[in-house]
mmCIF file with all atom_site columns, C-alpha atoms in Angstrom:
data_model
loop_
_atom_site.group_PDB
_atom_site.id
_atom_site.type_symbol
_atom_site.label_atom_id
_atom_site.label_alt_id
_atom_site.label_comp_id
_atom_site.label_asym_id
_atom_site.label_entity_id
_atom_site.label_seq_id
_atom_site.pdbx_PDB_ins_code
_atom_site.Cartn_x
_atom_site.Cartn_y
_atom_site.Cartn_z
_atom_site.occupancy
_atom_site.B_iso_or_equiv
_atom_site.pdbx_formal_charge
_atom_site.auth_seq_id
_atom_site.auth_comp_id
_atom_site.auth_asym_id
_atom_site.auth_atom_id
_atom_site.pdbx_PDB_model_num
ATOM 1  C CA . MET A 1 1  ? 11.397 46.170 60.740 1.00 50.00 ? 1  MET A CA 1
ATOM 2  C CA . GLU A 1 2  ? 15.232 46.342 60.734 1.00 56.00 ? 2  GLU A CA 1
ATOM 3  C CA . ASN A 1 3  ? 15.971 47.657 64.213 1.00 93.00 ? 3  ASN A CA 1
ATOM 4  C CA . ILE A 1 4  ? 13.280 47.879 66.866 1.00 95.00 ? 4  ILE A CA 1
ATOM 5  C CA . GLU A 1 5  ? 15.342 50.181 69.105 1.00 95.00 ? 5  GLU A CA 1
ATOM 6  C CA . GLU A 1 6  ? 15.391 52.807 66.406 1.00 95.00 ? 6  GLU A CA 1
ATOM 7  C CA . PHE A 1 7  ? 11.637 52.295 66.129 1.00 96.00 ? 7  PHE A CA 1
ATOM 8  C CA . PHE A 1 8  ? 11.363 52.914 69.909 1.00 96.00 ? 8  PHE A CA 1
ATOM 9  C CA . GLN A 1 9  ? 13.657 56.044 69.646 1.00 94.00 ? 9  GLN A CA 1
ATOM 10 C CA . ASP A 1 10 ? 11.487 57.374 66.822 1.00 94.00 ? 10 ASP A CA 1
ATOM 11 C CA . LEU A 1 11 ? 8.499  56.983 68.901 1.00 95.00 ? 11 LEU A CA 1
ATOM 12 C CA . ILE A 1 12 ? 10.107 58.734 72.001 1.00 93.00 ? 12 ILE A CA 1
ATOM 13 C CA . ILE A 1 13 ? 11.258 61.713 69.690 1.00 92.00 ? 13 ILE A CA 1
ATOM 14 C CA . GLN A 1 14 ? 7.876  61.939 67.876 1.00 94.00 ? 14 GLN A CA 1
ATOM 15 C CA . HIS A 1 15 ? 5.817  62.069 70.972 1.00 93.00 ? 15 HIS A CA 1
ATOM 16 C CA . LYS A 1 16 ? 8.239  63.873 73.277 1.00 88.00 ? 16 LYS A CA 1
ATOM 17 C CA . SER A 1 17 ? 6.555  61.960 76.376 1.00 90.00 ? 17 SER A CA 1
ATOM 18 C CA . VAL A 1 18 ? 7.305  58.425 77.664 1.00 91.00 ? 18 VAL A CA 1
ATOM 19 C CA . ASP A 1 19 ? 3.642  57.864 78.513 1.00 94.00 ? 19 ASP A CA 1
ATOM 20 C CA . ILE A 1 20 ? 2.296  58.822 75.160 1.00 95.00 ? 20 ILE A CA 1
ATOM 21 C CA . ALA A 1 21 ? 5.030  57.026 73.283 1.00 95.00 ? 21 ALA A CA 1
ATOM 22 C CA . GLU A 1 22 ? 4.219  53.975 75.307 1.00 96.00 ? 22 GLU A CA 1
ATOM 23 C CA . ALA A 1 23 ? 0.500  54.283 74.617 1.00 96.00 ? 23 ALA A CA 1
ATOM 24 C CA . GLU A 1 24 ? 1.065  54.510 70.979 1.00 97.00 ? 24 GLU A CA 1
ATOM 25 C CA . PHE A 1 25 ? 3.511  51.613 71.164 1.00 97.00 ? 25 PHE A CA 1
ATOM 26 C CA . LYS A 1 26 ? 1.021  49.392 72.895 1.00 96.00 ? 26 LYS A CA 1
ATOM 27 C CA . LYS A 1 27 ? -1.669 50.301 70.401 1.00 97.00 ? 27 LYS A CA 1
ATOM 28 C CA . LEU A 1 28 ? 0.645  49.438 67.495 1.00 97.00 ? 28 LEU A CA 1
ATOM 29 C CA . VAL A 1 29 ? 1.767  46.017 69.157 1.00 96.00 ? 29 VAL A CA 1
ATOM 30 C CA . ALA A 1 30 ? -1.943 45.205 69.656 1.00 97.00 ? 30 ALA A CA 1
ATOM 31 C CA . GLU A 1 31 ? -2.780 45.917 66.001 1.00 97.00 ? 31 GLU A CA 1
ATOM 32 C CA . ASP A 1 32 ? 0.295  44.221 64.434 1.00 96.00 ? 32 ASP A CA 1
ATOM 33 C CA . PRO A 1 33 ? 1.064  40.652 65.166 1.00 96.00 ? 33 PRO A CA 1
ATOM 34 C CA . GLY A 1 34 ? 4.466  41.043 63.213 1.00 96.00 ? 34 GLY A CA 1
ATOM 35 C CA . LEU A 1 35 ? 5.565  43.797 65.502 1.00 96.00 ? 35 LEU A CA 1
ATOM 36 C CA . ARG A 1 36 ? 4.357  41.926 68.447 1.00 96.00 ? 36 ARG A CA 1
ATOM 37 C CA . GLU A 1 37 ? 6.599  39.007 67.550 1.00 96.00 ? 37 GLU A CA 1
ATOM 38 C CA . ILE A 1 38 ? 9.576  41.135 66.947 1.00 96.00 ? 38 ILE A CA 1
ATOM 39 C CA . TYR A 1 39 ? 9.007  42.949 70.346 1.00 97.00 ? 39 TYR A CA 1
ATOM 40 C CA . ARG A 1 40 ? 8.687  39.599 72.072 1.00 97.00 ? 40 ARG A CA 1
ATOM 41 C CA . GLU A 1 41 ? 11.957 38.378 70.500 1.00 96.00 ? 41 GLU A CA 1
ATOM 42 C CA . TRP A 1 42 ? 13.771 41.606 71.314 1.00 96.00 ? 42 TRP A CA 1
ATOM 43 C CA . CYS A 1 43 ? 12.568 41.408 75.100 1.00 96.00 ? 43 CYS A CA 1
ATOM 44 C CA . HIS A 1 44 ? 13.807 37.964 75.239 1.00 95.00 ? 44 HIS A CA 1
ATOM 45 C CA . SER A 1 45 ? 17.213 38.777 73.748 1.00 94.00 ? 45 SER A CA 1
ATOM 46 C CA . VAL A 1 46 ? 17.710 41.645 76.184 1.00 94.00 ? 46 VAL A CA 1
ATOM 47 C CA . GLY A 1 47 ? 16.517 39.744 79.190 1.00 95.00 ? 47 GLY A CA 1
ATOM 48 C CA . ASN A 1 48 ? 13.523 42.027 79.798 1.00 94.00 ? 48 ASN A CA 1
ATOM 49 C CA . SER A 1 49 ? 9.691  41.237 80.183 1.00 95.00 ? 49 SER A CA 1
ATOM 50 C CA . GLU A 1 50 ? 7.285  42.220 77.488 1.00 94.00 ? 50 GLU A CA 1
ATOM 51 C CA . ARG A 1 51 ? 5.256  44.203 80.109 1.00 94.00 ? 51 ARG A CA 1
ATOM 52 C CA . ASN A 1 52 ? 8.306  46.419 80.961 1.00 94.00 ? 52 ASN A CA 1
ATOM 53 C CA . GLY A 1 53 ? 10.431 46.231 77.903 1.00 96.00 ? 53 GLY A CA 1
ATOM 54 C CA . PHE A 1 54 ? 9.479  49.392 76.304 1.00 96.00 ? 54 PHE A CA 1
ATOM 55 C CA . ARG A 1 55 ? 9.421  51.587 79.378 1.00 95.00 ? 55 ARG A CA 1
ATOM 56 C CA . ASP A 1 56 ? 12.689 50.254 80.419 1.00 95.00 ? 56 ASP A CA 1
ATOM 57 C CA . PHE A 1 57 ? 14.151 51.021 77.094 1.00 95.00 ? 57 PHE A CA 1
ATOM 58 C CA . CYS A 1 58 ? 12.813 54.527 77.278 1.00 94.00 ? 58 CYS A CA 1
ATOM 59 C CA . ARG A 1 59 ? 14.298 55.088 80.707 1.00 92.00 ? 59 ARG A CA 1
ATOM 60 C CA . GLU A 1 60 ? 17.725 53.963 79.528 1.00 92.00 ? 60 GLU A CA 1
ATOM 61 C CA . TYR A 1 61 ? 17.537 55.954 76.306 1.00 91.00 ? 61 TYR A CA 1
ATOM 62 C CA . ILE A 1 62 ? 16.662 59.111 78.214 1.00 89.00 ? 62 ILE A CA 1
ATOM 63 C CA . GLU A 1 63 ? 19.389 58.585 80.649 1.00 88.00 ? 63 GLU A CA 1
ATOM 64 C CA . SER A 1 64 ? 21.821 58.084 77.972 1.00 86.00 ? 64 SER A CA 1
ATOM 65 C CA . GLN A 1 65 ? 20.744 61.370 76.155 1.00 82.00 ? 65 GLN A CA 1
ATOM 66 C CA . GLU A 1 66 ? 21.136 63.155 79.576 1.00 75.00 ? 66 GLU A CA 1
ATOM 67 C CA . SER A 1 67 ? 24.646 61.693 79.973 1.00 67.00 ? 67 SER A CA 1
ATOM 68 C CA . ILE A 1 68 ? 25.623 63.144 76.556 1.00 59.00 ? 68 ILE A CA 1
ATOM 69 C CA . TRP A 1 69 ? 24.427 66.674 77.561 1.00 59.00 ? 69 TRP A CA 1
ATOM 70 C CA . ASP A 1 70 ? 26.208 66.256 81.051 1.00 60.00 ? 70 ASP A CA 1
ATOM 71 C CA . SER A 1 71 ? 29.482 65.367 79.369 1.00 59.00 ? 71 SER A CA 1
ATOM 72 C CA . LEU A 1 72 ? 29.106 68.429 76.913 1.00 58.00 ? 72 LEU A CA 1
ATOM 73 C CA . ASN A 1 73 ? 28.323 70.740 79.822 1.00 58.00 ? 73 ASN A CA 1
ATOM 74 C CA . ASP A 1 74 ? 31.426 69.420 81.730 1.00 54.00 ? 74 ASP A CA 1
ATOM 75 C CA . TYR A 1 75 ? 33.473 70.106 78.695 1.00 53.00 ? 75 TYR A CA 1
ATOM 76 C CA . ASP A 1 76 ? 32.126 73.678 78.477 1.00 54.00 ? 76 ASP A CA 1
ATOM 77 C CA . ASN A 1 77 ? 33.033 74.336 82.120 1.00 56.00 ? 77 ASN A CA 1
ATOM 78 C CA . GLU A 1 78 ? 36.690 73.428 81.651 1.00 55.00 ? 78 GLU A CA 1
#
């Protein structure tokens, strides 16, 4: 897997719900030791726990998307 963060984004976009995306991710991690290791390494590299890493990524990703829309709306209001 080239970039686990792109994989996270794909899950969020595909499922359109953090809870559903997280449930699917947990299922995939449980089934795939390779994915589990990549996730473990990613969590370590970003300083996050394995328990909260995916959910924290989702929160930050959604906030960044909202920020993009906010800046576009600010531009429209000028």
